[in-house]
């Protein structure tokens, strides 16, 4: 078979070097470029023939291509022939399912990178289906009503704090604006996230942005 051209995208140099080393152990793959932000990744895809992208879920910088689900959606829409493997620390089943719905070939947890990437590459090279490990996902589309229902559990104060947080304000900025202590704001934010059953700021932001909750 022909060698598959690979681009790696991650803002951590150590991860880039480590992933490149793992890929180059398999002669069926050739790394043709790496990127540390979404802009560089898209530029490489425009300028080079690429078969596979291995990208971090969270990418830095203010890019029109974004990161997370926004970036993956852009890649699948504009480069439909390029396979995508996502590296992440996120374990939220809703986010993982949405990635599968978008057609990514695999999602690899970073703490399992060395154990999983070789198996994923082998399956890709052979054109075999990839078995997704981790928690059983729940479809965002199928259970959207249940998720929306969770927002009814929020108090007016919790709802306002999340709205401000999703708009880009930090906990300290929200505290100053509402004339409350940062500890109070943080406690109410954590309480709201618990009611929504999200475990991280990234999960919260991704869900709210995807569903236009505060728009």
CSV table of C-alpha atoms in Angstrom, one decimal:
chain,number,residue,atom,x,y,z
A,1,UNK,CA,0.0,0.0,0.0
A,2,UNK,CA,1.0,3.6,-0.4
A,3,UNK,CA,2.5,5.5,2.5
A,4,UNK,CA,0.0,7.6,4.4
A,5,UNK,CA,1.0,11.3,4.9
A,6,UNK,CA,0.4,12.5,8.5
A,7,UNK,CA,0.2,15.9,10.1
A,8,UNK,CA,0.4,16.3,13.9
A,9,UNK,CA,-1.1,19.2,15.8
A,10,UNK,CA,-0.4,19.9,19.4
A,11,UNK,CA,0.8,23.0,21.3
A,12,UNK,CA,3.1,20.9,23.5
A,13,UNK,CA,6.5,20.3,21.9
A,14,UNK,CA,7.1,17.1,24.0
A,15,UNK,CA,3.8,15.7,22.7
A,16,UNK,CA,4.7,16.5,19.2
A,17,UNK,CA,8.1,14.8,19.5
A,18,UNK,CA,6.6,11.8,21.2
A,19,UNK,CA,3.7,11.3,18.7
A,20,UNK,CA,6.1,11.7,15.8
A,21,UNK,CA,8.4,9.1,17.2
A,22,UNK,CA,5.6,6.6,17.7
A,23,UNK,CA,4.3,7.2,14.1
A,24,UNK,CA,7.7,6.9,12.5
A,25,UNK,CA,8.0,3.4,14.0
A,26,UNK,CA,5.5,2.3,11.4
A,27,UNK,CA,6.8,2.6,7.8
A,28,UNK,CA,3.3,2.8,6.4
A,29,UNK,CA,3.1,6.4,7.7
A,30,UNK,CA,5.1,9.5,7.0
A,31,UNK,CA,5.0,12.7,9.1
A,32,UNK,CA,4.9,15.6,6.6
A,33,UNK,CA,4.4,18.4,9.0
A,34,UNK,CA,3.4,19.5,12.5
A,35,UNK,CA,1.5,22.4,13.9
A,36,UNK,CA,1.1,24.1,17.3
A,37,UNK,CA,-2.2,25.9,16.5
A,38,UNK,CA,-5.3,25.7,14.4
A,39,UNK,CA,-4.0,28.2,11.9
A,40,UNK,CA,-0.9,26.2,11.2
A,41,UNK,CA,-2.8,23.0,10.9
A,42,UNK,CA,-5.2,24.4,8.3
A,43,UNK,CA,-2.3,25.9,6.4
A,44,UNK,CA,-0.6,22.6,6.2
A,45,UNK,CA,-3.8,20.9,5.0
A,46,UNK,CA,-4.1,23.5,2.2
A,47,UNK,CA,-0.5,23.3,1.1
A,48,UNK,CA,0.3,19.5,1.4
A,49,UNK,CA,-1.3,16.2,0.4
A,50,UNK,CA,-2.4,14.8,3.8
A,51,UNK,CA,-4.1,11.5,4.5
A,52,UNK,CA,-4.3,11.7,8.3
A,53,UNK,CA,-4.4,14.4,11.0
A,54,UNK,CA,-3.6,13.6,14.6
A,55,UNK,CA,-4.7,16.6,16.6
A,56,UNK,CA,-5.1,17.7,20.2
A,57,UNK,CA,-8.7,18.6,21.1
A,58,UNK,CA,-7.6,21.8,22.9
A,59,UNK,CA,-5.6,24.2,20.8
A,60,UNK,CA,-4.3,27.6,21.8
A,61,UNK,CA,-4.7,31.0,20.4
A,62,UNK,CA,-7.5,33.1,18.9
A,63,UNK,CA,-8.1,31.4,15.6
A,64,UNK,CA,-11.1,31.6,13.3
A,65,UNK,CA,-11.0,27.8,13.1
A,66,UNK,CA,-11.3,27.5,16.9
A,67,UNK,CA,-10.5,24.3,18.7
A,68,UNK,CA,-12.4,21.4,20.1
A,69,UNK,CA,-15.6,20.5,18.3
A,70,UNK,CA,-15.5,23.7,16.3
A,71,UNK,CA,-12.2,22.8,14.8
A,72,UNK,CA,-13.1,19.1,14.1
A,73,UNK,CA,-16.3,20.2,12.4
A,74,UNK,CA,-14.3,22.6,10.2
A,75,UNK,CA,-11.8,19.9,9.2
A,76,UNK,CA,-14.5,17.3,8.4
A,77,UNK,CA,-16.4,19.8,6.3
A,78,UNK,CA,-13.5,21.3,4.4
A,79,UNK,CA,-11.2,18.3,4.2
A,80,UNK,CA,-13.6,15.3,4.0
A,81,UNK,CA,-11.0,12.9,2.6
A,82,UNK,CA,-8.6,13.5,5.5
A,83,UNK,CA,-8.9,11.0,8.4
A,84,UNK,CA,-8.9,12.6,11.9
A,85,UNK,CA,-7.6,11.1,15.2
A,86,UNK,CA,-8.2,13.3,18.3
A,87,UNK,CA,-5.9,13.4,21.3
A,88,UNK,CA,-7.7,14.6,24.5
A,89,UNK,CA,-7.9,14.5,28.3
A,90,UNK,CA,-11.7,14.9,28.1
A,91,UNK,CA,-13.8,11.9,29.2
A,92,UNK,CA,-17.3,13.4,29.0
A,93,UNK,CA,-19.4,10.8,27.0
A,94,UNK,CA,-21.4,13.6,25.3
A,95,UNK,CA,-18.3,15.2,23.8
A,96,UNK,CA,-16.8,11.8,22.8
A,97,UNK,CA,-20.0,10.8,21.1
A,98,UNK,CA,-20.2,14.1,19.2
A,99,UNK,CA,-16.7,13.4,17.9
A,100,UNK,CA,-17.8,10.0,16.7
A,101,UNK,CA,-20.8,11.5,15.1
A,102,UNK,CA,-18.5,13.9,13.2
A,103,UNK,CA,-16.7,10.9,11.8
A,104,UNK,CA,-13.3,11.0,13.6
A,105,UNK,CA,-11.4,7.7,13.2
A,106,UNK,CA,-10.4,7.5,16.8
A,107,UNK,CA,-10.3,9.4,20.1
A,108,UNK,CA,-7.2,8.6,22.1
A,109,UNK,CA,-6.9,9.6,25.8
A,110,UNK,CA,-3.5,11.3,26.3
A,111,UNK,CA,-2.7,9.2,29.3
A,112,UNK,CA,-3.1,6.1,27.1
A,113,UNK,CA,-1.3,7.5,24.1
A,114,UNK,CA,1.6,5.1,24.0
A,115,UNK,CA,-0.7,2.1,24.5
A,116,UNK,CA,-3.3,3.0,22.0
A,117,UNK,CA,-1.7,4.9,19.1
A,118,UNK,CA,0.0,1.9,17.6
A,119,UNK,CA,-3.2,-0.1,17.6
A,120,UNK,CA,-5.1,2.8,16.0
A,121,UNK,CA,-2.4,3.3,13.3
A,122,UNK,CA,-2.4,-0.4,12.5
A,123,UNK,CA,-6.2,-0.4,12.1
A,124,UNK,CA,-6.1,2.7,9.9
A,125,UNK,CA,-3.4,1.2,7.7
A,126,UNK,CA,-5.5,-2.0,7.3
A,127,UNK,CA,-8.7,-0.2,6.8
A,128,UNK,CA,-10.2,-1.9,9.8
A,129,UNK,CA,-12.8,-0.4,12.1
A,130,UNK,CA,-11.5,1.0,15.3
A,131,UNK,CA,-13.0,0.0,18.6
A,132,UNK,CA,-13.6,3.0,20.9
A,133,UNK,CA,-12.6,2.4,24.5
A,134,UNK,CA,-13.9,4.4,27.5
A,135,UNK,CA,-17.4,5.1,28.9
A,136,UNK,CA,-20.4,4.2,26.8
A,137,UNK,CA,-21.3,7.4,25.0
A,138,UNK,CA,-24.7,9.1,25.1
A,139,UNK,CA,-25.8,10.8,22.0
A,140,UNK,CA,-26.0,14.6,22.2
A,141,UNK,CA,-28.8,14.6,19.7
A,142,UNK,CA,-30.8,11.8,21.2
A,143,UNK,CA,-30.7,13.1,24.7
A,144,UNK,CA,-30.8,16.9,24.1
A,145,UNK,CA,-34.1,17.3,25.8
A,146,UNK,CA,-32.7,15.7,29.0
A,147,UNK,CA,-29.7,18.0,28.9
A,148,UNK,CA,-31.9,21.0,28.4
A,149,UNK,CA,-34.0,19.9,31.3
A,150,UNK,CA,-30.9,20.1,33.5
A,151,UNK,CA,-30.8,23.8,33.0
A,152,UNK,CA,-34.1,24.1,34.8
A,153,UNK,CA,-32.3,22.9,38.0
A,154,UNK,CA,-30.1,26.1,38.0
A,155,UNK,CA,-30.9,28.9,40.3
A,156,UNK,CA,-31.1,32.4,38.7
A,157,UNK,CA,-27.7,33.3,40.3
A,158,UNK,CA,-26.1,30.1,38.9
A,159,UNK,CA,-27.6,30.7,35.5
A,160,UNK,CA,-26.2,34.3,35.4
A,161,UNK,CA,-22.7,33.1,36.6
A,162,UNK,CA,-22.6,30.5,33.9
A,163,UNK,CA,-23.7,33.0,31.3
A,164,UNK,CA,-20.9,35.4,32.2
A,165,UNK,CA,-18.4,32.6,32.4
A,166,UNK,CA,-19.3,31.3,28.9
A,167,UNK,CA,-19.1,34.8,27.6
A,168,UNK,CA,-15.4,34.8,28.5
A,169,UNK,CA,-15.2,36.3,32.0
A,170,UNK,CA,-13.1,34.7,34.6
A,171,UNK,CA,-14.3,33.9,38.1
A,172,UNK,CA,-12.5,36.9,39.5
A,173,UNK,CA,-14.0,39.2,36.9
A,174,UNK,CA,-17.5,37.9,37.6
A,175,UNK,CA,-17.0,38.4,41.3
A,176,UNK,CA,-15.9,42.0,40.8
A,177,UNK,CA,-18.8,42.7,38.4
A,178,UNK,CA,-21.4,41.2,40.8
A,179,UNK,CA,-19.7,42.6,43.9
A,180,UNK,CA,-19.3,39.2,45.5
A,181,UNK,CA,-16.3,37.2,46.6
A,182,UNK,CA,-14.4,35.0,44.2
A,183,UNK,CA,-15.0,32.1,46.6
A,184,UNK,CA,-18.8,32.6,46.4
A,185,UNK,CA,-18.8,32.8,42.7
A,186,UNK,CA,-16.6,29.7,42.4
A,187,UNK,CA,-18.8,27.7,44.8
A,188,UNK,CA,-21.9,28.6,42.8
A,189,UNK,CA,-20.2,27.8,39.5
A,190,UNK,CA,-19.2,24.3,40.8
A,191,UNK,CA,-22.8,23.8,42.1
A,192,UNK,CA,-24.1,24.7,38.6
A,193,UNK,CA,-21.7,22.3,36.9
A,194,UNK,CA,-22.7,19.5,39.2
A,195,UNK,CA,-26.4,20.1,38.4
A,196,UNK,CA,-25.5,20.0,34.6
A,197,UNK,CA,-23.4,16.9,35.2
A,198,UNK,CA,-20.3,18.3,33.5
A,199,UNK,CA,-16.9,17.8,35.0
A,200,UNK,CA,-14.7,20.4,33.5
A,201,UNK,CA,-14.7,24.0,32.2
A,202,UNK,CA,-14.0,22.7,28.7
A,203,UNK,CA,-17.0,20.3,28.8
A,204,UNK,CA,-19.2,23.2,30.0
A,205,UNK,CA,-18.0,25.6,27.4
A,206,UNK,CA,-18.2,23.1,24.6
A,207,UNK,CA,-21.8,22.1,25.5
A,208,UNK,CA,-23.1,25.6,25.9
A,209,UNK,CA,-21.5,26.9,22.6
A,210,UNK,CA,-22.6,23.9,20.6
A,211,UNK,CA,-26.2,24.2,21.7
A,212,UNK,CA,-26.2,28.0,21.7
A,213,UNK,CA,-27.5,28.0,25.3
A,214,UNK,CA,-26.8,31.7,26.1
A,215,UNK,CA,-27.2,33.1,22.6
